[in-house]
């Protein structure tokens, strides 16, 4: 699948790609063809992980679905089975169907019957279609699975792994015996598979020793499936005080899986030697060991770990970055300057989409670092992550006096419901757009409950006048 190309944040396309509320506001005032072209570009050419631009924008622009239909049924659909090619378009159709767009519902039904990414379309329909519409899809969906042992096995997996089970439950009771019999058999096979896995576990068993847990963790490394976190939990059950020397030895010189497991176990138990062992692992361990040591350190909740972070935060390595996150999560008012410095360094060195910013932005809001507002505004404007933008909005609400009259207003149109909720609680109502938007959110049948609760808090008897 292609890598997304994010347009500059000051353009209509860039705003819509980020899901910012300003994108909706600009689209509503732009020439309709230009706005629809940008909206369709976001839906058809951006991968699915970011939430779609607000589907209501299609309604507000009276947008046709011709471009989405052409994309879904393009010959490439047969050649490219990656769900990210069509997932965002199907999600938008699902939202539009919830607003009563019959053309969107019919397009979803057609794609569920004939498209490669049919399972996603079926999940969207499971939430929005009526029983008759779903029953009509039973035959074309089952026809995808040949009536041979391999096809029946694939059908059983599809039934077992379905995100929304409603269609399969309906089909299991279908009056057409040929359909009901196949689906019930697939359901029984899935249940039997789960039962077999429970009877034949491959993980830890009662009576395992510390050495056996370490061996299991090493087996995970060999299979490319790290198991050190669950293995550390197993050690809690099997290790006693007499095993501490063996665990310390593994944390210093053990094999990769054993060393990662021991570090997590010692960190979770706030062992007095854990911090020194973590520092040594970061200094001389392999890449996976360093990663595990840093992760183990960030899980620690002790005062000693926070105090050590104040010394480590200046380190120019992964442990220094982790120390900044520890202070952001658990530091005190005295640590504001250190957290602010870590935030600035992360933005300067890694840009507005650095993964470490999620924790640092939250910590900036938690500590109420007012002078961080310019950096938070930059992250808000430039990040391509709608989730990080939402975190920046929450931090700005706690640190920036201008938030209520500024970004909070555009956040009412944001693609993320949690960001709209923050905006509904803080946006100043002197702007007529805010009052109208709050009322529209309150009446929107597809809006999230948390957003509508926040809106009602602004209209209640004890709320400020709106």
mmCIF file of N, CA and C in Angstrom, residues 4 6-7 18 343 346-358 361 378-389:
data_model
loop_
_atom_site.group_PDB
_atom_site.id
_atom_site.type_symbol
_atom_site.label_atom_id
_atom_site.label_comp_id
_atom_site.label_asym_id
_atom_site.label_seq_id
_atom_site.Cartn_x
_atom_site.Cartn_y
_atom_site.Cartn_z
ATOM 1 N N UNK A 4 1.067 7.650 2.788
ATOM 2 C CA UNK A 4 0.261 8.863 2.630
ATOM 3 C C UNK A 4 1.139 10.085 2.440
ATOM 4 N N UNK A 6 0.961 13.930 3.118
ATOM 5 C CA UNK A 6 0.171 14.911 3.858
ATOM 6 C C UNK A 6 0.489 16.300 3.311
ATOM 7 N N UNK A 7 -0.528 16.981 2.840
ATOM 8 C CA UNK A 7 -0.356 18.322 2.289
ATOM 9 C C UNK A 7 -0.036 19.306 3.418
ATOM 10 N N UNK A 18 -5.765 16.081 8.048
ATOM 11 C CA UNK A 18 -5.510 16.005 9.482
ATOM 12 C C UNK A 18 -6.784 15.862 10.297
ATOM 13 N N UNK A 343 9.839 18.328 26.008
ATOM 14 C CA UNK A 343 8.850 18.576 24.956
ATOM 15 C C UNK A 343 9.482 19.346 23.799
ATOM 16 N N UNK A 346 11.954 17.169 21.847
ATOM 17 C CA UNK A 346 11.296 16.164 21.008
ATOM 18 C C UNK A 346 10.756 16.788 19.729
ATOM 19 N N UNK A 347 10.136 17.957 19.835
ATOM 20 C CA UNK A 347 9.601 18.622 18.645
ATOM 21 C C UNK A 347 10.744 19.072 17.737
ATOM 22 N N UNK A 348 11.793 19.608 18.342
ATOM 23 C CA UNK A 348 12.926 20.091 17.553
ATOM 24 C C UNK A 348 13.654 18.933 16.865
ATOM 25 N N UNK A 349 13.809 17.821 17.564
ATOM 26 C CA UNK A 349 14.602 16.731 17.018
ATOM 27 C C UNK A 349 13.830 15.737 16.172
ATOM 28 N N UNK A 350 12.557 15.507 16.511
ATOM 29 C CA UNK A 350 11.794 14.460 15.820
ATOM 30 C C UNK A 350 10.556 14.972 15.115
ATOM 31 N N UNK A 351 10.213 16.241 15.283
ATOM 32 C CA UNK A 351 9.064 16.789 14.577
ATOM 33 C C UNK A 351 7.764 16.625 15.341
ATOM 34 N N UNK A 352 6.666 17.130 14.775
ATOM 35 C CA UNK A 352 5.386 17.173 15.495
ATOM 36 C C UNK A 352 4.639 15.849 15.529
ATOM 37 N N UNK A 353 5.219 14.795 14.978
ATOM 38 C CA UNK A 353 4.560 13.494 15.018
ATOM 39 C C UNK A 353 5.350 12.469 15.819
ATOM 40 N N UNK A 354 6.338 12.916 16.603
ATOM 41 C CA UNK A 354 7.160 11.993 17.380
ATOM 42 C C UNK A 354 6.288 11.223 18.374
ATOM 43 N N UNK A 355 6.423 9.890 18.453
ATOM 44 C CA UNK A 355 5.607 9.106 19.395
ATOM 45 C C UNK A 355 5.750 9.557 20.841
ATOM 46 N N UNK A 356 6.942 10.040 21.221
ATOM 47 C CA UNK A 356 7.152 10.449 22.607
ATOM 48 C C UNK A 356 6.294 11.651 22.990
ATOM 49 N N UNK A 357 5.812 12.389 21.983
ATOM 50 C CA UNK A 357 5.022 13.591 22.280
ATOM 51 C C UNK A 357 3.683 13.265 22.942
ATOM 52 N N UNK A 358 3.156 12.080 22.695
ATOM 53 C CA UNK A 358 1.854 11.746 23.284
ATOM 54 C C UNK A 358 1.904 11.894 24.805
ATOM 55 N N UNK A 361 2.980 15.684 25.904
ATOM 56 C CA UNK A 361 1.880 16.639 25.784
ATOM 57 C C UNK A 361 0.892 16.458 26.929
ATOM 58 N N UNK A 378 1.923 24.616 18.096
ATOM 59 C CA UNK A 378 2.636 24.114 16.923
ATOM 60 C C UNK A 378 2.299 22.646 16.693
ATOM 61 N N UNK A 379 2.314 21.836 17.747
ATOM 62 C CA UNK A 379 1.965 20.427 17.613
ATOM 63 C C UNK A 379 0.532 20.287 17.116
ATOM 64 N N UNK A 380 -0.370 21.082 17.676
ATOM 65 C CA UNK A 380 -1.771 21.028 17.274
ATOM 66 C C UNK A 380 -1.917 21.299 15.772
ATOM 67 N N UNK A 381 -1.236 22.321 15.289
ATOM 68 C CA UNK A 381 -1.384 22.701 13.870
ATOM 69 C C UNK A 381 -0.756 21.681 12.925
ATOM 70 N N UNK A 382 0.406 21.164 13.287
ATOM 71 C CA UNK A 382 1.233 20.453 12.316
ATOM 72 C C UNK A 382 1.136 18.939 12.372
ATOM 73 N N UNK A 383 0.729 18.350 13.497
ATOM 74 C CA UNK A 383 0.726 16.895 13.561
ATOM 75 C C UNK A 383 -0.268 16.307 12.568
ATOM 76 N N UNK A 384 0.115 15.169 11.996
ATOM 77 C CA UNK A 384 -0.798 14.440 11.115
ATOM 78 C C UNK A 384 -1.682 13.481 11.899
ATOM 79 N N UNK A 385 -1.427 13.339 13.199
ATOM 80 C CA UNK A 385 -2.188 12.420 14.043
ATOM 81 C C UNK A 385 -3.357 13.151 14.692
ATOM 82 N N UNK A 386 -4.564 12.715 14.380
ATOM 83 C CA UNK A 386 -5.732 13.344 14.998
ATOM 84 C C UNK A 386 -5.770 13.066 16.493
ATOM 85 N N UNK A 387 -5.233 11.918 16.935
ATOM 86 C CA UNK A 387 -5.219 11.609 18.365
ATOM 87 C C UNK A 387 -4.250 12.529 19.112
ATOM 88 N N UNK A 388 -3.069 12.748 18.537
ATOM 89 C CA UNK A 388 -2.121 13.656 19.183
ATOM 90 C C UNK A 388 -2.669 15.074 19.194
ATOM 91 N N UNK A 389 -3.340 15.474 18.114
ATOM 92 C CA UNK A 389 -3.947 16.809 18.105
ATOM 93 C C UNK A 389 -4.976 16.947 19.240
#
